Amino acid sequence: MTSEQKPILYSYWRSSCSWRVRIALALKNIDYEYRTVDLLSQDAKDQLKSVNPVGRVPLLLVNNYTINESLAIIEYLDENYPGVPLLPKDPIKRAQARAIALHVTSGIQPLHNLKVLQILNKKESGLGGEFAKQFLTDGLTALENLLKESSGKYSVGDEITVADLVIPSLLYTAGRFNLDLSPYPTINRINDTLAEIPAFIAAHPDNQPDAGLNA
Amino acid sequence: MTSEQKPILYSYWRSSCSWRVRIALALKNIDYEYRTVDLLSQDAKDQLKSVNPVGRVPLLLVNNYTINESLAIIEYLDENYPGVPLLPKDPIKRAQARAIALHVTSGIQPLHNLKVLQILNKKESGLGGEFAKQFLTDGLTALENLLKESSGKYSVGDEITVADLVIPSLLYTAGRFNLDLSPYPTINRINDTLAEIPAFIAAHPDNQPDAGLNA
């Protein structure tokens, strides 16, 4: 089943969660409309809340329905659009791919999102960064060990899966926090491989219409 | 496809993420072995890390493979075991159910997990609770609005879905933080309905082998 109308993606160039969805859209060759949500503008966020109660990016508008949460959007795209599959067929590999994606999206990323940093830094200057770095370090260490078990050319075996979609934004963020990435050779290797793929290049923050906003 | 060996669940009675998986196992009538991981014991957590690098509960051991992350385990069970489905067939409802589950597991729950509370309370007494309450309140408000749009008898329409599996532990946690739950009539109504269902009763923390540990 393919959707009838061109989907609309509410996105912000540097949002990790939007980035993942952009990779999925690009891998599937789905034509979509990009709508920028300026995450530093309260007005823009309030407007987004009028479209979907969660009021966060990414948000996919498809046939007048809204879908929030990056992994729910990715599963929706995978189940409803043709093209390269984003999940392996093998049940265990499928579970591994989802688990790796969830490890990043629920175990690492929420602990350094913008709101967390704002709240903690308001409490004490630098506290947000200190907190984020601790969870990034622990999370990257666990991820490196997960990938040592599951990876082939990509995160799970030799085909691209949803697990690969969470890697580029994670390393980009770790770089912004000046973390030493040398303890994670498997993650780095996979990230370097992904960085050469056209869909991953197209989805990069620097290649979005709102690139550089608030930079 | 049904797994050949009896699955083993590493769990802790009061872990929200373990609770969700226990509901799925009970709804599907899957016979499994329960292994307690004492989350307040560093030894127990280190032992768990030797089984899976993430070292967190829940962890499902099935045919010598380990699967971590509650939602990855639930999708695995749904795809590989017969019985009541945990996701709707309709593509939009399916996406809504996943998005609601993810809103809780990545947007609310990570911000009040044990490690977050420990780190912030060490920084300043009470900071963990203050931080957790803010994300619980914002998250419950968004969830109430999501459910107003999607719910019927249950969270998404009139059938139980993965979205319902995240509700009981969320309200239990909100209760432990003494939050006023009166602004969330839809969430309360659904939670009350779920509380009568045998599988949800069987999965409740108080009905686990390790109930009361560290209480």
Short mmCIF file of C-alpha atoms in Angstrom, two decimals:
data_model
loop_
_atom_site.label_atom_id
_atom_site.label_comp_id
_atom_site.label_asym_id
_atom_site.label_seq_id
_atom_site.Cartn_x
_atom_site.Cartn_y
_atom_site.Cartn_z
CA MET A 1 0.00 0.00 0.00
CA THR A 2 1.34 3.39 -0.92
CA SER A 3 -0.08 6.59 0.50
CA GLU A 4 -2.03 8.69 -1.94
CA GLN A 5 -0.85 12.16 -0.98
CA LYS A 6 2.72 13.37 -0.80
CA PRO A 7 3.76 13.04 2.84
CA ILE A 8 4.84 16.11 4.78
CA LEU A 9 7.73 15.91 7.23
CA TYR A 10 7.98 18.46 10.03
CA SER A 11 11.68 18.54 10.71
CA TYR A 12 14.60 20.54 12.08
CA TRP A 13 17.97 20.15 10.42
CA ARG A 14 19.93 19.24 13.55
CA SER A 15 17.24 17.14 15.27
CA SER A 16 18.59 13.59 15.67
CA CYS A 17 15.12 12.09 15.51
CA SER A 18 14.24 13.99 12.29
CA TRP A 19 17.54 12.92 10.77
CA ARG A 20 16.69 9.21 11.22
CA VAL A 21 13.37 9.64 9.44
CA ARG A 22 14.98 11.60 6.60
CA ILE A 23 17.36 8.66 6.01
CA ALA A 24 14.39 6.26 5.82
CA LEU A 25 12.57 8.54 3.37
CA ALA A 26 15.69 8.81 1.23
CA LEU A 27 16.45 5.07 1.29
CA LYS A 28 12.87 4.38 0.17
CA ASN A 29 13.03 7.11 -2.49
CA ILE A 30 9.87 8.71 -1.11
CA ASP A 31 9.05 12.17 -2.44
CA TYR A 32 7.99 14.41 0.47
CA GLU A 33 7.51 18.01 1.48
CA TYR A 34 9.95 19.36 4.08
CA ARG A 35 8.52 21.80 6.64
CA THR A 36 10.97 23.45 9.00
CA VAL A 37 10.10 23.73 12.68
CA ASP A 38 12.42 26.17 14.44
CA LEU A 39 13.00 24.33 17.74
CA LEU A 40 14.30 27.50 19.38
CA SER A 41 11.03 29.33 18.71
CA GLN A 42 8.20 28.82 21.21
CA ASP A 43 5.70 30.01 18.58
CA ALA A 44 6.84 27.34 16.15
CA LYS A 45 6.58 24.67 18.83
CA ASP A 46 3.10 25.83 19.85
CA GLN A 47 1.99 25.68 16.21
CA LEU A 48 3.31 22.14 15.99
CA LYS A 49 1.30 21.21 19.08
CA SER A 50 -1.83 22.27 17.22
CA VAL A 51 -0.97 19.66 14.55
CA ASN A 52 -0.06 16.87 17.03
CA PRO A 53 -0.34 16.92 20.86
CA VAL A 54 3.24 15.80 21.42
CA GLY A 55 4.52 18.92 19.66
CA ARG A 56 7.89 17.50 18.73
CA VAL A 57 9.74 16.80 15.52
CA PRO A 58 9.78 14.64 13.53
CA LEU A 59 6.12 14.54 12.67
CA LEU A 60 4.84 12.90 9.51
CA LEU A 61 1.59 14.12 8.01
CA VAL A 62 0.17 11.50 5.71
CA ASN A 63 -3.36 11.49 4.24
CA ASN A 64 -4.42 13.94 6.98
CA TYR A 65 -3.15 11.71 9.79
CA THR A 66 -0.17 12.65 11.90
CA ILE A 67 2.39 10.14 13.11
CA ASN A 68 4.88 11.14 15.79
CA GLU A 69 7.96 9.33 17.16
CA SER A 70 10.78 8.60 14.73
CA LEU A 71 10.71 4.80 15.07
CA ALA A 72 6.92 4.64 14.63
CA ILE A 73 7.30 6.70 11.45
CA ILE A 74 10.12 4.47 10.20
CA GLU A 75 8.10 1.28 10.83
CA TYR A 76 5.13 2.90 9.06
CA LEU A 77 7.25 3.78 6.03
CA ASP A 78 8.77 0.31 5.99
CA GLU A 79 5.40 -1.44 6.08
CA ASN A 80 3.65 0.83 3.58
CA TYR A 81 6.20 1.82 0.94
CA PRO A 82 8.06 -0.36 -1.51
CA GLY A 83 11.81 -0.33 -1.93
CA VAL A 84 14.65 -1.43 0.28
CA PRO A 85 13.40 -3.02 3.54
CA LEU A 86 14.52 -1.41 6.80
CA LEU A 87 14.22 -4.55 8.91
CA PRO A 88 15.81 -7.98 8.33
CA LYS A 89 13.54 -10.97 7.65
CA ASP A 90 15.25 -13.22 10.19
CA PRO A 91 13.35 -12.93 13.52
CA ILE A 92 16.42 -12.62 15.74
CA LYS A 93 18.19 -10.12 13.46
CA ARG A 94 14.94 -8.16 13.26
CA ALA A 95 14.81 -8.00 17.06
CA GLN A 96 18.49 -7.03 17.23
CA ALA A 97 18.00 -4.20 14.75
CA ARG A 98 15.02 -2.84 16.67
CA ALA A 99 16.83 -3.25 20.00
CA ILE A 100 19.85 -1.29 18.77
CA ALA A 101 17.62 1.50 17.48
CA LEU A 102 15.70 1.58 20.76
CA HIS A 103 18.89 1.49 22.82
CA VAL A 104 19.84 4.79 21.16
CA THR A 105 16.39 6.41 20.98
CA SER A 106 15.31 5.57 24.52
CA GLY A 107 18.55 4.83 26.36
CA ILE A 108 20.83 7.61 25.13
CA GLN A 109 19.11 10.33 23.13
CA PRO A 110 16.40 11.39 25.65
CA LEU A 111 19.14 12.17 28.18
CA HIS A 112 20.68 14.86 26.00
CA ASN A 113 17.68 16.40 24.29
CA LEU A 114 17.38 20.16 24.18
CA LYS A 115 14.85 20.43 27.00
CA VAL A 116 16.94 18.28 29.36
CA LEU A 117 20.01 20.42 28.71
CA GLN A 118 18.03 23.66 29.18
CA ILE A 119 16.53 22.53 32.51
CA LEU A 120 19.79 21.23 33.96
CA ASN A 121 21.91 24.15 32.75
CA LYS A 122 19.43 26.56 34.30
CA LYS A 123 19.91 24.70 37.58
CA GLU A 124 23.69 24.88 37.34
CA SER A 125 25.89 26.00 34.47
CA GLY A 126 27.43 22.99 32.74
CA LEU A 127 25.27 20.40 34.53
CA GLY A 128 23.41 19.51 31.32
CA GLY A 129 26.59 18.71 29.46
CA GLU A 130 28.03 16.69 32.33
CA PHE A 131 24.80 14.67 32.57
CA ALA A 132 24.57 14.16 28.79
CA LYS A 133 28.19 13.04 28.52
CA GLN A 134 27.77 10.39 31.20
CA PHE A 135 24.81 8.79 29.41
CA LEU A 136 26.48 9.17 26.00
CA THR A 137 29.62 7.42 27.25
CA ASP A 138 27.74 4.56 28.93
CA GLY A 139 25.41 4.23 25.94
CA LEU A 140 28.19 4.24 23.34
CA THR A 141 30.10 1.61 25.32
CA ALA A 142 27.06 -0.69 25.38
CA LEU A 143 26.37 0.03 21.70
CA GLU A 144 29.95 -0.85 20.72
CA ASN A 145 29.53 -4.20 22.48
CA LEU A 146 26.12 -4.83 20.89
CA LEU A 147 27.54 -4.09 17.43
CA LYS A 148 30.54 -6.36 17.97
CA GLU A 149 28.01 -9.20 18.20
CA SER A 150 25.53 -8.18 15.51
CA SER A 151 27.43 -6.30 12.83
CA GLY A 152 28.68 -7.32 9.44
CA LYS A 153 29.20 -4.60 6.87
CA TYR A 154 26.43 -2.67 8.66
CA SER A 155 25.03 -2.68 12.20
CA VAL A 156 23.15 -5.95 11.82
CA GLY A 157 24.70 -8.21 9.23
CA ASP A 158 25.39 -7.03 5.71
CA GLU A 159 22.19 -5.14 4.91
CA ILE A 160 21.15 -1.68 6.01
CA THR A 161 18.54 -1.77 8.80
CA VAL A 162 16.83 0.65 11.17
CA ALA A 163 19.83 0.17 13.49
CA ASP A 164 22.01 2.05 10.98
CA LEU A 165 19.58 4.96 10.88
CA VAL A 166 20.40 5.94 14.47
CA ILE A 167 24.20 5.90 14.09
CA PRO A 168 25.05 9.13 12.20
CA SER A 169 23.11 11.49 14.49
CA LEU A 170 24.50 9.77 17.57
CA LEU A 171 28.11 10.28 16.49
CA TYR A 172 27.37 13.84 15.35
CA THR A 173 25.99 14.60 18.82
CA ALA A 174 28.89 12.89 20.56
CA GLY A 175 31.18 15.09 18.47
CA ARG A 176 29.33 18.22 19.54
CA PHE A 177 29.99 17.21 23.17
CA ASN A 178 33.69 16.68 22.31
CA LEU A 179 33.66 13.05 23.41
CA ASP A 180 36.66 10.90 22.62
CA LEU A 181 35.33 8.45 20.03
CA SER A 182 38.41 6.23 19.83
CA PRO A 183 37.02 3.55 22.19
CA TYR A 184 34.30 2.73 19.64
CA PRO A 185 36.01 1.30 16.53
CA THR A 186 32.97 -0.70 15.36
CA ILE A 187 30.64 2.29 15.60
CA ASN A 188 33.17 4.47 13.77
CA ARG A 189 33.68 1.92 11.03
CA ILE A 190 29.96 1.59 10.39
CA ASN A 191 29.46 5.36 10.51
CA ASP A 192 32.23 5.87 7.94
CA THR A 193 30.62 3.27 5.66
CA LEU A 194 27.19 4.89 5.96
CA ALA A 195 28.59 8.36 5.27
CA GLU A 196 29.35 7.33 1.66
CA ILE A 197 25.78 6.25 0.85
CA PRO A 198 23.72 8.78 -1.17
CA ALA A 199 20.57 8.45 1.02
CA PHE A 200 22.64 9.14 4.12
CA ILE A 201 24.28 12.14 2.46
CA ALA A 202 20.89 13.52 1.38
CA ALA A 203 19.58 13.23 4.94
CA HIS A 204 22.54 14.98 6.59
CA PRO A 205 21.64 18.20 8.50
CA ASP A 206 23.91 20.28 6.27
CA ASN A 207 21.86 19.29 3.23
CA GLN A 208 18.45 20.39 4.57
CA PRO A 209 16.56 23.56 3.56
CA ASP A 210 16.96 24.95 7.10
CA ALA A 211 20.66 24.09 7.47
CA GLY A 212 22.44 26.61 9.63
CA LEU A 213 19.29 27.93 11.36
CA ASN A 214 20.26 29.15 14.89
CA ALA A 215 23.80 27.90 14.31
CA MET B 1 7.01 -19.68 14.04
CA THR B 2 7.15 -20.56 17.71
CA SER B 3 10.40 -20.75 19.63
CA GLU B 4 11.55 -24.21 20.61
CA GLN B 5 12.86 -23.56 24.09
CA LYS B 6 11.01 -21.98 26.97
CA PRO B 7 12.01 -18.30 26.97
CA ILE B 8 13.71 -16.81 30.01
CA LEU B 9 12.82 -13.31 31.17
CA TYR B 10 15.31 -11.37 33.27
CA SER B 11 13.07 -9.04 35.21
CA TYR B 12 12.66 -6.93 38.34
CA TRP B 13 9.22 -6.67 39.89
CA ARG B 14 9.03 -2.86 39.91
CA SER B 15 10.83 -2.22 36.58
CA SER B 16 8.39 -0.44 34.24
CA CYS B 17 10.07 -1.93 31.17
CA SER B 18 9.92 -5.47 32.56
CA TRP B 19 6.26 -4.97 33.47
CA ARG B 20 5.35 -4.18 29.84
CA VAL B 21 6.98 -7.36 28.60
CA ARG B 22 5.30 -9.45 31.32
CA ILE B 23 1.92 -8.18 30.08
CA ALA B 24 2.77 -9.21 26.51
CA LEU B 25 3.88 -12.68 27.67
CA ALA B 26 0.69 -13.09 29.69
CA LEU B 27 -1.60 -11.84 26.89
CA LYS B 28 0.01 -14.34 24.52
CA ASN B 29 -0.18 -17.13 27.12
CA ILE B 30 3.55 -17.82 26.74
CA ASP B 31 5.08 -20.10 29.35
CA TYR B 32 8.40 -18.60 30.50
CA GLU B 33 10.99 -18.78 33.24
CA TYR B 34 11.25 -15.70 35.48
CA ARG B 35 14.75 -14.72 36.63
CA THR B 36 15.03 -11.92 39.15
CA VAL B 37 17.69 -9.25 38.67
CA ASP B 38 18.10 -7.18 41.83
CA LEU B 39 18.53 -3.69 40.35
CA LEU B 40 19.98 -2.37 43.59
CA SER B 41 22.81 -4.91 43.51
CA GLN B 42 25.90 -4.03 41.42
CA ASP B 43 26.86 -7.73 41.33
CA ALA B 44 23.51 -8.66 39.81
CA LYS B 45 23.82 -5.91 37.21
CA ASP B 46 27.38 -6.96 36.33
CA GLN B 47 26.20 -10.57 35.90
CA LEU B 48 23.46 -9.35 33.57
CA LYS B 49 26.06 -7.47 31.50
CA SER B 50 27.83 -10.76 30.91
CA VAL B 51 24.59 -12.05 29.32
CA ASN B 52 23.90 -8.90 27.25
CA PRO B 53 26.10 -5.77 26.88
CA VAL B 54 23.31 -3.35 27.73
CA GLY B 55 22.97 -4.94 31.17
CA ARG B 56 19.44 -3.80 31.80
CA VAL B 57 16.12 -5.51 32.39
CA PRO B 58 14.04 -6.70 30.71
CA LEU B 59 16.13 -9.14 28.77
CA LEU B 60 14.62 -12.08 26.93
CA LEU B 61 16.74 -15.17 26.40
CA VAL B 62 15.30 -17.24 23.59
CA ASN B 63 17.04 -20.16 21.85
CA ASN B 64 20.39 -18.89 23.19
CA TYR B 65 19.88 -15.40 21.74
CA THR B 66 19.30 -12.38 23.95
CA ILE B 67 16.92 -9.58 23.07
CA ASN B 68 17.01 -6.33 25.02
CA GLU B 69 14.68 -3.29 24.98
CA SER B 70 11.07 -3.87 25.99
CA LEU B 71 9.50 -2.78 22.70
CA ALA B 72 11.87 -4.92 20.62
CA ILE B 73 10.95 -7.90 22.80
CA ILE B 74 7.23 -7.14 22.45
CA GLU B 75 7.47 -6.86 18.63
CA TYR B 76 9.42 -10.13 18.60
CA LEU B 77 6.77 -11.90 20.67
CA ASP B 78 4.02 -10.44 18.51
CA GLU B 79 5.63 -11.59 15.27
CA ASN B 80 6.65 -15.04 16.46
CA TYR B 81 3.95 -16.30 18.81
CA PRO B 82 0.31 -17.03 18.10
CA GLY B 83 -2.56 -15.60 20.09
CA VAL B 84 -3.95 -12.11 20.49
CA PRO B 85 -2.11 -9.60 18.24
CA LEU B 86 -0.45 -6.65 19.98
CA LEU B 87 -0.65 -4.29 16.99
CA PRO B 88 -3.71 -3.28 14.94
CA LYS B 89 -3.89 -4.28 11.27
CA ASP B 90 -4.84 -0.79 10.05
CA PRO B 91 -1.61 1.05 9.08
CA ILE B 92 -2.51 4.34 10.79
CA LYS B 93 -3.76 2.71 14.00
CA ARG B 94 -0.63 0.56 13.98
CA ALA B 95 1.52 3.68 13.79
CA GLN B 96 -0.54 5.37 16.51
CA ALA B 97 -0.13 2.39 18.84
CA ARG B 98 3.62 2.31 18.31
CA ALA B 99 3.89 6.10 18.68
CA ILE B 100 2.03 6.06 22.00
CA ALA B 101 4.27 3.28 23.32
CA LEU B 102 7.38 5.16 22.15
CA HIS B 103 6.15 8.46 23.59
CA VAL B 104 6.18 6.76 27.01
CA THR B 105 9.30 4.61 26.61
CA SER B 106 11.50 7.29 25.08
CA GLY B 107 9.79 10.57 26.01
CA ILE B 108 8.86 9.98 29.65
CA GLN B 109 10.34 6.86 31.21
CA PRO B 110 14.09 7.49 30.54
CA LEU B 111 13.81 10.77 32.45
CA HIS B 112 12.87 9.06 35.70
CA ASN B 113 14.84 5.83 35.55
CA LEU B 114 16.78 4.76 38.62
CA LYS B 115 20.17 5.91 37.33
CA VAL B 116 18.89 9.39 36.43
CA LEU B 117 17.38 9.82 39.89
CA GLN B 118 20.55 8.57 41.58
CA ILE B 119 22.83 10.94 39.62
CA LEU B 120 20.65 14.01 40.10
CA ASN B 121 19.90 13.35 43.78
CA LYS B 122 23.62 12.95 44.44
CA LYS B 123 24.09 16.40 42.87
CA GLU B 124 21.36 17.94 44.99
CA SER B 125 18.85 16.30 47.29
CA GLY B 126 15.42 16.23 45.63
CA LEU B 127 16.67 17.29 42.19
CA GLY B 128 15.91 13.86 40.68
CA GLY B 129 12.29 13.96 41.80
CA GLU B 130 11.81 17.55 40.61
CA PHE B 131 13.26 16.66 37.19
CA ALA B 132 11.22 13.44 36.91
CA LYS B 133 7.97 15.18 37.86
CA GLN B 134 8.39 17.84 35.18
CA PHE B 135 8.81 15.25 32.41
CA LEU B 136 6.05 13.06 33.85
CA THR B 137 3.63 16.00 33.90
CA ASP B 138 4.47 17.16 30.38
CA GLY B 139 4.43 13.59 29.09
CA LEU B 140 1.12 12.70 30.73
CA THR B 141 -0.47 15.87 29.33
CA ALA B 142 0.62 14.98 25.80
CA LEU B 143 -0.45 11.37 26.31
CA GLU B 144 -3.92 12.42 27.49
CA ASN B 145 -4.31 14.46 24.30
CA LEU B 146 -3.02 11.63 22.09
CA LEU B 147 -5.45 9.19 23.71
CA LYS B 148 -8.39 11.57 23.29
CA GLU B 149 -7.82 11.20 19.55
CA SER B 150 -6.97 7.50 19.32
CA SER B 151 -8.82 5.70 22.09
CA GLY B 152 -11.96 3.64 22.12
CA LYS B 153 -12.36 1.11 24.89
CA TYR B 154 -8.55 0.88 24.97
CA SER B 155 -5.72 3.23 23.99
CA VAL B 156 -6.13 2.75 20.23
CA GLY B 157 -9.66 1.76 19.30
CA ASP B 158 -11.42 -1.17 20.92
CA GLU B 159 -8.67 -3.78 20.93
CA ILE B 160 -5.69 -4.11 23.24
CA THR B 161 -2.45 -2.96 21.62
CA VAL B 162 1.16 -2.28 22.61
CA ALA B 163 0.00 1.22 23.61
CA ASP B 164 -1.95 -0.29 26.51
CA LEU B 165 1.09 -2.17 27.73
CA VAL B 166 2.85 1.06 28.74
CA ILE B 167 -0.07 2.55 30.72
CA PRO B 168 -0.11 0.63 34.04
CA SER B 169 3.57 1.15 34.88
CA LEU B 170 3.36 4.82 33.93
CA LEU B 171 0.48 5.50 36.31
CA TYR B 172 2.10 3.39 39.03
CA THR B 173 5.25 5.53 38.73
CA ALA B 174 3.28 8.78 38.66
CA GLY B 175 1.59 7.60 41.86
CA ARG B 176 4.96 6.93 43.49
CA PHE B 177 5.90 10.56 42.72
CA ASN B 178 2.58 11.71 44.26
CA LEU B 179 1.47 13.42 41.06
CA ASP B 180 -2.12 14.65 40.84
CA LEU B 181 -3.68 12.35 38.25
CA SER B 182 -7.04 14.13 37.98
CA PRO B 183 -6.07 16.07 34.79
CA TYR B 184 -5.87 12.78 32.87
CA PRO B 185 -9.38 11.25 32.76
CA THR B 186 -8.77 9.26 29.57
CA ILE B 187 -5.56 7.70 30.88
CA ASN B 188 -7.28 6.86 34.19
CA ARG B 189 -10.29 5.34 32.47
CA ILE B 190 -8.13 3.09 30.30
CA ASN B 191 -5.92 2.13 33.23
CA ASP B 192 -8.97 1.14 35.29
CA THR B 193 -10.26 -0.99 32.40
CA LEU B 194 -6.89 -2.71 31.98
CA ALA B 195 -6.59 -3.41 35.71
CA GLU B 196 -9.50 -5.88 35.48
CA ILE B 197 -7.89 -8.04 32.76
CA PRO B 198 -6.28 -11.30 34.00
CA ALA B 199 -3.07 -10.86 31.93
CA PHE B 200 -2.59 -7.36 33.37
CA ILE B 201 -3.21 -8.68 36.90
CA ALA B 202 -0.70 -11.51 36.38
CA ALA B 203 1.95 -9.02 35.20
CA HIS B 204 1.56 -6.60 38.12
CA PRO B 205 4.70 -6.12 40.27
CA ASP B 206 2.91 -7.40 43.37
CA ASN B 207 2.32 -10.73 41.68
CA GLN B 208 5.95 -11.47 40.74
CA PRO B 209 8.28 -13.93 42.52
CA ASP B 210 10.50 -11.02 43.68
CA ALA B 211 7.64 -8.76 44.83
CA GLY B 212 8.72 -6.62 47.75
CA LEU B 213 12.48 -6.93 47.12
CA ASN B 214 14.19 -3.74 48.41
CA ALA B 215 10.77 -2.27 49.23
#
